[in-house]
Short mmCIF file of C-alpha atoms in Angstrom, two decimals:
data_model
loop_
_atom_site.label_atom_id
_atom_site.label_comp_id
_atom_site.label_asym_id
_atom_site.label_seq_id
_atom_site.Cartn_x
_atom_site.Cartn_y
_atom_site.Cartn_z
CA UNK A 1 -0.03 0.00 0.05
CA UNK A 2 1.25 3.56 -0.68
CA UNK A 3 2.03 5.97 2.00
CA UNK A 4 -1.05 7.79 1.22
CA UNK A 5 -3.17 4.91 2.33
CA UNK A 6 -1.88 4.76 5.76
CA UNK A 7 -4.02 5.61 8.89
CA UNK A 8 -3.71 8.98 10.31
CA UNK A 9 -4.53 9.86 13.95
CA UNK A 10 -5.90 13.19 14.80
CA UNK A 11 -3.79 15.23 17.24
CA UNK A 12 -6.71 16.79 19.18
CA UNK A 13 -7.86 15.30 22.55
CA UNK A 14 -11.29 15.17 21.21
CA UNK A 15 -10.41 12.92 18.44
CA UNK A 16 -8.48 10.78 20.86
CA UNK A 17 -11.32 10.25 23.14
CA UNK A 18 -13.94 9.83 20.53
CA UNK A 19 -12.52 8.10 17.37
CA UNK A 20 -14.03 9.00 14.20
CA UNK A 21 -13.25 6.82 11.14
CA UNK A 22 -13.70 9.71 8.88
CA UNK A 23 -10.35 11.21 10.51
CA UNK A 24 -8.47 7.86 9.41
CA UNK A 25 -10.06 7.79 5.91
CA UNK A 26 -9.68 11.43 4.48
CA UNK A 27 -11.17 11.94 1.09
CA UNK A 28 -8.75 10.81 -1.68
CA UNK A 29 -6.64 8.86 0.55
CA UNK A 30 -7.86 5.48 -0.92
CA UNK A 31 -7.91 5.42 -4.74
CA UNK A 32 -10.28 2.64 -6.19
CA UNK A 33 -11.47 2.31 -9.75
CA UNK A 34 -15.00 3.31 -10.41
CA UNK A 35 -17.72 0.74 -10.17
CA UNK A 36 -15.88 -1.04 -7.33
CA UNK A 37 -17.10 -1.20 -3.69
CA UNK A 38 -14.90 0.91 -1.46
CA UNK A 39 -14.31 0.76 2.18
CA UNK A 40 -16.22 4.16 2.74
CA UNK A 41 -19.33 2.44 1.14
CA UNK A 42 -19.26 -0.60 3.40
CA UNK A 43 -18.90 1.86 6.55
CA UNK A 44 -21.74 3.79 5.32
CA UNK A 45 -24.12 0.79 5.65
CA UNK A 46 -24.49 1.14 9.37
CA UNK A 47 -23.25 3.45 12.18
CA UNK A 48 -22.42 0.19 13.98
CA UNK A 49 -19.76 -0.77 11.44
CA UNK A 50 -18.37 2.99 11.64
CA UNK A 51 -18.27 2.60 15.62
CA UNK A 52 -16.58 -0.63 15.44
CA UNK A 53 -13.94 0.36 12.87
CA UNK A 54 -13.14 3.55 14.98
CA UNK A 55 -12.92 1.39 18.12
CA UNK A 56 -10.28 -1.00 16.34
CA UNK A 57 -8.40 2.09 15.03
CA UNK A 58 -8.19 4.01 18.42
CA UNK A 59 -9.49 2.38 21.53
CA UNK A 60 -8.68 5.15 24.20
CA UNK A 61 -10.39 2.96 26.95
CA UNK A 62 -8.32 -0.11 26.56
CA UNK A 63 -5.16 1.97 26.44
CA UNK A 64 -5.74 3.47 29.95
CA UNK A 65 -5.06 -0.28 31.36
CA UNK A 66 -2.15 -1.34 29.09
CA UNK A 67 1.53 -1.57 30.13
CA UNK A 68 3.78 -0.15 27.45
CA UNK A 69 6.85 -2.32 27.35
CA UNK A 70 10.13 -0.21 27.10
CA UNK A 71 12.04 -0.07 23.85
CA UNK A 72 14.66 -2.90 23.65
CA UNK A 73 18.28 -1.50 23.77
CA UNK A 74 20.24 -4.72 24.03
CA UNK A 75 20.17 -5.15 20.06
CA UNK A 76 23.92 -5.43 19.21
CA UNK A 77 26.97 -7.38 20.18
CA UNK A 78 28.41 -4.28 22.06
CA UNK A 79 25.27 -3.67 24.24
CA UNK A 80 24.05 -7.28 24.89
CA UNK A 81 27.03 -8.20 27.38
CA UNK A 82 26.19 -5.07 29.38
CA UNK A 83 22.50 -6.10 29.55
CA UNK A 84 23.47 -9.57 30.74
CA UNK A 85 25.72 -7.95 33.33
CA UNK A 86 22.84 -5.96 34.43
CA UNK A 87 20.50 -8.91 34.83
CA UNK A 88 23.24 -10.84 36.85
CA UNK A 89 23.61 -7.87 39.28
CA UNK A 90 20.08 -7.26 39.60
CA UNK A 91 18.81 -10.92 40.17
CA UNK A 92 21.92 -12.36 42.03
CA UNK A 93 23.04 -9.38 44.03
CA UNK A 94 20.24 -6.63 44.56
CA UNK A 95 17.34 -9.12 44.71
CA UNK A 96 18.78 -11.25 47.56
CA UNK A 97 19.92 -7.92 49.52
CA UNK A 98 16.38 -6.53 49.06
CA UNK A 99 14.79 -9.70 50.26
CA UNK A 100 16.92 -9.62 53.33
CA UNK A 101 16.07 -5.88 53.89
CA UNK A 102 12.28 -6.74 53.72
CA UNK A 103 12.83 -9.85 55.95
CA UNK A 104 14.62 -7.87 58.60
CA UNK A 105 11.83 -5.24 58.31
CA UNK A 106 9.05 -7.64 58.94
CA UNK A 107 11.00 -9.23 61.89
CA UNK A 108 11.26 -5.76 63.58
CA UNK A 109 7.79 -4.75 62.81
CA UNK A 110 6.07 -8.03 64.20
CA UNK A 111 8.23 -8.06 67.35
CA UNK A 112 7.15 -4.65 68.16
CA UNK A 113 3.54 -4.66 66.60
CA UNK A 114 2.30 -7.87 68.45
CA UNK A 115 3.01 -6.68 71.89
CA UNK A 116 1.78 -3.23 71.27
CA UNK A 117 -1.50 -4.31 69.85
CA UNK A 118 -1.83 -7.23 72.56
CA UNK A 119 -0.62 -5.40 75.79
CA UNK A 120 -2.02 -1.85 75.30
CA UNK A 121 -5.61 -2.55 74.93
CA UNK A 122 -6.66 -0.27 77.81
CA UNK A 123 -4.62 2.65 76.38
CA UNK A 124 -6.15 3.31 72.95
CA UNK A 125 -4.53 6.67 72.20
CA UNK A 126 -1.14 5.48 72.84
CA UNK A 127 -1.62 2.08 71.08
CA UNK A 128 -3.10 3.82 68.12
CA UNK A 129 -0.07 6.37 67.96
CA UNK A 130 2.48 3.51 68.20
CA UNK A 131 0.57 1.37 65.47
CA UNK A 132 0.63 4.33 63.15
CA UNK A 133 4.32 4.82 63.51
CA UNK A 134 4.97 1.02 63.12
CA UNK A 135 2.76 0.84 59.78
CA UNK A 136 4.76 3.87 58.44
CA UNK A 137 8.05 1.76 59.33
CA UNK A 138 6.98 -1.42 57.43
CA UNK A 139 6.00 0.74 54.43
CA UNK A 140 9.52 2.25 54.59
CA UNK A 141 10.99 -1.10 54.53
CA UNK A 142 8.85 -2.03 51.49
CA UNK A 143 10.01 1.12 49.72
CA UNK A 144 13.48 0.44 50.56
CA UNK A 145 13.13 -3.17 49.02
CA UNK A 146 12.64 -1.49 45.65
CA UNK A 147 15.31 1.02 46.03
CA UNK A 148 12.52 3.55 45.97
CA UNK A 149 13.70 7.19 45.03
CA UNK A 150 10.47 9.00 46.14
CA UNK A 151 10.49 12.88 45.91
CA UNK A 152 7.62 14.43 48.01
CA UNK A 153 6.55 18.01 47.04
CA UNK A 154 4.45 20.21 49.18
CA UNK A 155 3.66 20.27 53.09
CA UNK A 156 3.20 16.88 54.82
CA UNK A 157 -0.58 15.90 55.39
CA UNK A 158 -1.59 16.45 59.04
CA UNK A 159 -4.56 14.92 61.07
CA UNK A 160 -7.56 17.23 60.73
CA UNK A 161 -11.28 16.58 60.93
CA UNK A 162 -13.49 17.19 57.84
CA UNK A 163 -10.79 16.58 55.20
CA UNK A 164 -10.16 13.87 52.72
CA UNK A 165 -7.08 13.11 50.42
CA UNK A 166 -7.67 11.86 46.84
CA UNK A 167 -5.05 10.64 44.37
CA UNK A 168 -4.65 8.96 41.07
CA UNK A 169 -4.01 5.28 41.07
CA UNK A 170 -1.33 3.22 39.22
CA UNK A 171 -0.75 0.42 41.73
CA UNK A 172 -1.33 -0.76 45.21
CA UNK A 173 2.13 0.60 45.86
CA UNK A 174 0.61 4.00 45.71
CA UNK A 175 -0.74 3.38 49.25
CA UNK A 176 2.63 2.12 50.43
CA UNK A 177 4.49 5.17 49.06
CA UNK A 178 2.11 7.63 50.71
CA UNK A 179 1.70 5.56 53.87
CA UNK A 180 5.51 5.93 54.70
CA UNK A 181 5.23 9.42 55.03
CA UNK A 182 1.76 9.74 56.79
CA UNK A 183 -0.51 7.08 58.33
CA UNK A 184 -3.53 7.24 56.18
CA UNK A 185 -6.76 5.24 56.52
CA UNK A 186 -7.45 4.04 52.95
CA UNK A 187 -10.44 2.98 51.13
CA UNK A 188 -9.53 -0.24 49.27
CA UNK A 189 -10.90 -3.23 47.47
CA UNK A 190 -10.81 -6.34 49.64
CA UNK A 191 -8.01 -8.78 48.33
CA UNK A 192 -7.57 -12.43 48.82
CA UNK A 193 -4.34 -14.24 50.03
CA UNK A 194 -1.51 -12.56 52.18
CA UNK A 195 -2.78 -9.16 51.20
CA UNK A 196 -6.18 -9.76 52.60
CA UNK A 197 -4.73 -10.99 55.88
CA UNK A 198 -2.76 -7.94 56.26
CA UNK A 199 -5.81 -5.89 55.43
CA UNK A 200 -7.95 -7.52 58.01
CA UNK A 201 -5.41 -7.47 60.83
CA UNK A 202 -2.55 -4.84 60.54
CA UNK A 203 -4.15 -2.32 58.32
CA UNK A 204 -7.54 -2.51 60.29
CA UNK A 205 -5.80 -0.93 63.23
CA UNK A 206 -5.17 2.29 61.33
CA UNK A 207 -8.82 2.73 60.19
CA UNK A 208 -8.75 1.33 56.74
CA UNK A 209 -12.07 0.58 55.04
CA UNK A 210 -12.47 -2.38 52.77
CA UNK A 211 -15.18 -3.20 50.30
CA UNK A 212 -16.19 -5.54 47.47
CA UNK A 213 -17.22 -4.26 44.09
CA UNK A 214 -19.72 -6.94 43.49
CA UNK A 215 -21.61 -6.35 46.77
CA UNK A 216 -24.22 -3.61 46.63
CA UNK A 217 -24.50 -3.46 50.48
CA UNK A 218 -20.81 -2.90 50.87
CA UNK A 219 -21.26 0.41 49.04
CA UNK A 220 -23.89 1.54 51.64
CA UNK A 221 -21.65 0.52 54.52
CA UNK A 222 -18.63 2.12 53.11
CA UNK A 223 -20.62 5.46 52.51
CA UNK A 224 -21.72 5.48 56.04
CA UNK A 225 -18.19 4.70 57.47
CA UNK A 226 -16.84 7.50 55.11
CA UNK A 227 -19.05 10.06 56.74
CA UNK A 228 -18.25 8.90 60.27
CA UNK A 229 -14.59 8.73 59.64
CA UNK A 230 -14.16 12.35 58.26
CA UNK A 231 -16.04 13.80 61.37
CA UNK A 232 -13.77 12.07 63.79
CA UNK A 233 -11.05 14.16 65.51
CA UNK A 234 -8.64 11.57 66.26
CA UNK A 235 -8.98 9.31 63.05
CA UNK A 236 -6.06 9.07 60.69
CA UNK A 237 -6.36 11.18 57.34
CA UNK A 238 -8.64 9.39 54.95
CA UNK A 239 -7.19 8.49 51.49
CA UNK A 240 -9.42 7.72 48.76
CA UNK A 241 -8.45 6.65 44.96
CA UNK A 242 -11.61 8.07 43.21
CA UNK A 243 -10.63 6.33 39.89
CA UNK A 244 -11.64 3.12 41.58
CA UNK A 245 -9.04 1.05 39.63
CA UNK A 246 -5.37 0.95 38.62
CA UNK A 247 -4.66 3.16 35.53
CA UNK A 248 -1.28 2.97 33.68
CA UNK A 249 -0.09 6.52 34.70
CA UNK A 250 -0.54 7.92 31.13
CA UNK A 251 -4.31 8.56 31.60
CA UNK A 252 -6.73 9.61 34.04
CA UNK A 253 -10.26 8.08 34.12
CA UNK A 254 -13.39 9.53 35.65
CA UNK A 255 -13.49 10.14 39.36
CA UNK A 256 -16.18 8.62 41.58
CA UNK A 257 -18.20 11.43 43.16
CA UNK A 258 -18.38 9.71 46.54
CA UNK A 259 -15.40 11.42 48.08
CA UNK A 260 -16.77 14.89 46.59
CA UNK A 261 -20.15 14.82 48.43
CA UNK A 262 -18.84 14.32 52.00
CA UNK A 263 -19.13 18.06 52.68
CA UNK A 264 -15.61 18.35 53.67
CA UNK A 265 -12.22 19.69 52.27
CA UNK A 266 -10.66 17.67 49.43
CA UNK A 267 -6.76 17.47 49.33
CA UNK A 268 -5.50 16.35 46.00
CA UNK A 269 -2.31 14.23 45.59
CA UNK A 270 -0.68 13.68 42.21
CA UNK A 271 1.53 10.68 41.73
CA UNK A 272 3.88 10.35 38.67
CA UNK A 273 6.03 7.26 38.14
CA UNK A 274 9.18 7.60 36.00
CA UNK A 275 9.48 4.40 33.87
CA UNK A 276 13.13 4.81 33.27
CA UNK A 277 13.95 1.64 35.17
CA UNK A 278 10.47 -0.10 35.71
CA UNK A 279 6.73 0.36 34.91
CA UNK A 280 5.11 0.70 38.35
CA UNK A 281 1.58 -0.11 36.89
CA UNK A 282 -0.11 -3.08 38.23
CA UNK A 283 -2.41 -5.02 35.87
CA UNK A 284 -4.31 -7.15 38.47
CA UNK A 285 -5.80 -9.31 35.77
CA UNK A 286 -2.59 -10.42 34.24
CA UNK A 287 -0.44 -10.32 37.34
CA UNK A 288 -0.74 -11.17 41.22
CA UNK A 289 0.45 -8.53 43.46
CA UNK A 290 3.21 -10.88 44.72
CA UNK A 291 4.54 -11.04 41.13
CA UNK A 292 4.22 -7.45 40.86
CA UNK A 293 6.30 -6.90 44.02
CA UNK A 294 8.91 -9.19 42.45
CA UNK A 295 8.96 -7.44 39.48
CA UNK A 296 9.86 -4.12 41.54
CA UNK A 297 12.42 -5.77 43.56
CA UNK A 298 14.39 -7.18 40.58
CA UNK A 299 14.38 -3.68 38.88
CA UNK A 300 17.16 -1.06 39.42
CA UNK A 301 14.85 1.34 41.34
CA UNK A 302 11.35 2.74 41.50
CA UNK A 303 11.43 6.44 40.74
CA UNK A 304 8.49 8.46 41.71
CA UNK A 305 7.21 12.07 42.41
CA UNK A 306 4.33 12.88 44.82
CA UNK A 307 2.85 16.21 44.94
CA UNK A 308 0.61 17.31 47.84
CA UNK A 309 -1.59 20.02 46.39
CA UNK A 310 -3.66 23.02 47.60
CA UNK A 311 -6.88 21.92 49.45
CA UNK A 312 -10.24 22.34 47.59
CA UNK A 313 -13.67 23.01 48.72
CA UNK A 314 -17.01 22.83 46.86
CA UNK A 315 -17.92 26.16 45.28
CA UNK A 316 -21.29 27.80 45.48
CA UNK A 317 -23.39 26.30 42.86
CA UNK A 318 -21.00 23.50 42.04
CA UNK A 319 -22.27 19.90 41.94
CA UNK A 320 -20.14 17.13 43.39
CA UNK A 321 -19.53 15.81 39.76
CA UNK A 322 -18.17 19.19 38.70
CA UNK A 323 -16.05 19.32 41.85
CA UNK A 324 -14.61 15.87 41.11
CA UNK A 325 -13.65 16.94 37.54
CA UNK A 326 -12.10 20.17 38.69
CA UNK A 327 -9.91 18.11 41.09
CA UNK A 328 -9.20 15.61 38.34
CA UNK A 329 -8.11 18.43 36.22
CA UNK A 330 -5.68 19.64 38.91
CA UNK A 331 -4.20 16.32 39.38
CA UNK A 332 -4.10 15.35 35.50
CA UNK A 333 -2.12 18.57 34.76
CA UNK A 334 0.35 18.33 37.69
CA UNK A 335 1.24 14.56 36.86
CA UNK A 336 1.06 15.13 33.09
CA UNK A 337 -1.82 12.61 32.55
CA UNK A 338 -4.37 12.64 29.55
CA UNK A 339 -8.05 12.80 30.68
CA UNK A 340 -10.39 10.50 29.02
CA UNK A 341 -14.06 10.31 29.50
CA UNK A 342 -14.37 6.82 30.81
CA UNK A 343 -15.70 4.99 33.86
CA UNK A 344 -12.79 2.79 35.25
CA UNK A 345 -15.31 0.14 36.42
CA UNK A 346 -16.06 -0.70 32.99
CA UNK A 347 -13.09 -2.90 32.75
CA UNK A 348 -14.76 -5.17 35.24
CA UNK A 349 -18.08 -5.32 33.40
CA UNK A 350 -19.27 -6.80 30.08
CA UNK A 351 -21.95 -5.16 28.01
CA UNK A 352 -25.49 -6.02 29.05
CA UNK A 353 -27.61 -8.52 26.83
CA UNK A 354 -30.01 -5.64 26.19
CA UNK A 355 -27.37 -3.32 24.98
CA UNK A 356 -25.98 -6.11 22.61
CA UNK A 357 -29.68 -6.74 21.38
CA UNK A 358 -30.22 -3.09 20.70
CA UNK A 359 -27.00 -3.09 18.66
CA UNK A 360 -27.91 -6.14 16.68
CA UNK A 361 -31.37 -4.73 16.03
CA UNK A 362 -29.89 -1.45 14.79
CA UNK A 363 -27.59 -3.16 12.58
CA UNK A 364 -30.19 -5.49 11.14
CA UNK A 365 -32.62 -2.59 10.31
CA UNK A 366 -29.79 -0.51 8.69
CA UNK A 367 -29.02 -3.53 6.41
CA UNK A 368 -32.60 -3.95 5.43
CA UNK A 369 -33.02 -0.29 4.57
CA UNK A 370 -30.06 -0.47 2.43
CA UNK A 371 -31.28 -3.65 0.52
CA UNK A 372 -34.72 -2.08 0.08
CA UNK A 373 -33.07 0.98 -1.60
CA UNK A 374 -31.32 -1.29 -3.87
#
């Protein structure tokens, strides 16, 4: 095919979010002899085919949850030995040392946490303060096990009532990175395995709230707990990831409005990972969290910037949805993320049978109309 027949992508953000097949098939780009059926004629049969072609060309939803592998650099005889040396250093020297660091961290943590949690039950304030410090300590050991290079910008969060912190979400390590600086109470999906065990024991002590996406009752319970938590004076700062799912740190999906209708101050946090050594995005459908941690521990380092931004309040006449979009704008600009008009929960759902039937019916009717015209 000639160069004129290649697909072109529009540079505007509108075209990125709403693919239009006409942008990819400009007039005159495909030259066909007269009398023959052209691709444009086929696409004109039904809007369904046009939508499908546009989705194939540019699916801005799926791209939010794809990990982009780095460009290979060990492509010649000069660089390949250096790459092999790097593999040996990372897997045979750095990885065992990091495992040792994390093991020592867990030994120190458990030897202090168990007595504090068990023996100070009558001294709630002291126990809570010590447990917060110990959770921050074990999170610091986790970050050290990745050789984390984390830069924090802005004032450190403090314990104040009537405020909630919101951040963009790339991986479960977002919580660990933020927790090593401030003991947050996080809203998080309930996980199985050893992560679930930590959630129901250690993290429960700092006021974290868990939910299950598939349980409608959990949403009501979580909403009630959120309101109770933000009005407490001695509670840890509340941290919410309003995207509701992990996104690949290139895009920002829609924020859920729950965090923005609590009637309290919202403190945005922007998190941006530098992928020079490793991609910190966690695709939970393809990789367990254990394997994700092993990937981080066998890399050179995890490089990240965290910005604590100016607190925001609901403006007069502003709806919670508009408030959420305004905060998302701030985080996206600060972290260099592209906004897309998608609900992140869609990746956990399949199209309903009714929607599929409506599309099939529309397609059949358009075909029948075209045949009647002939």
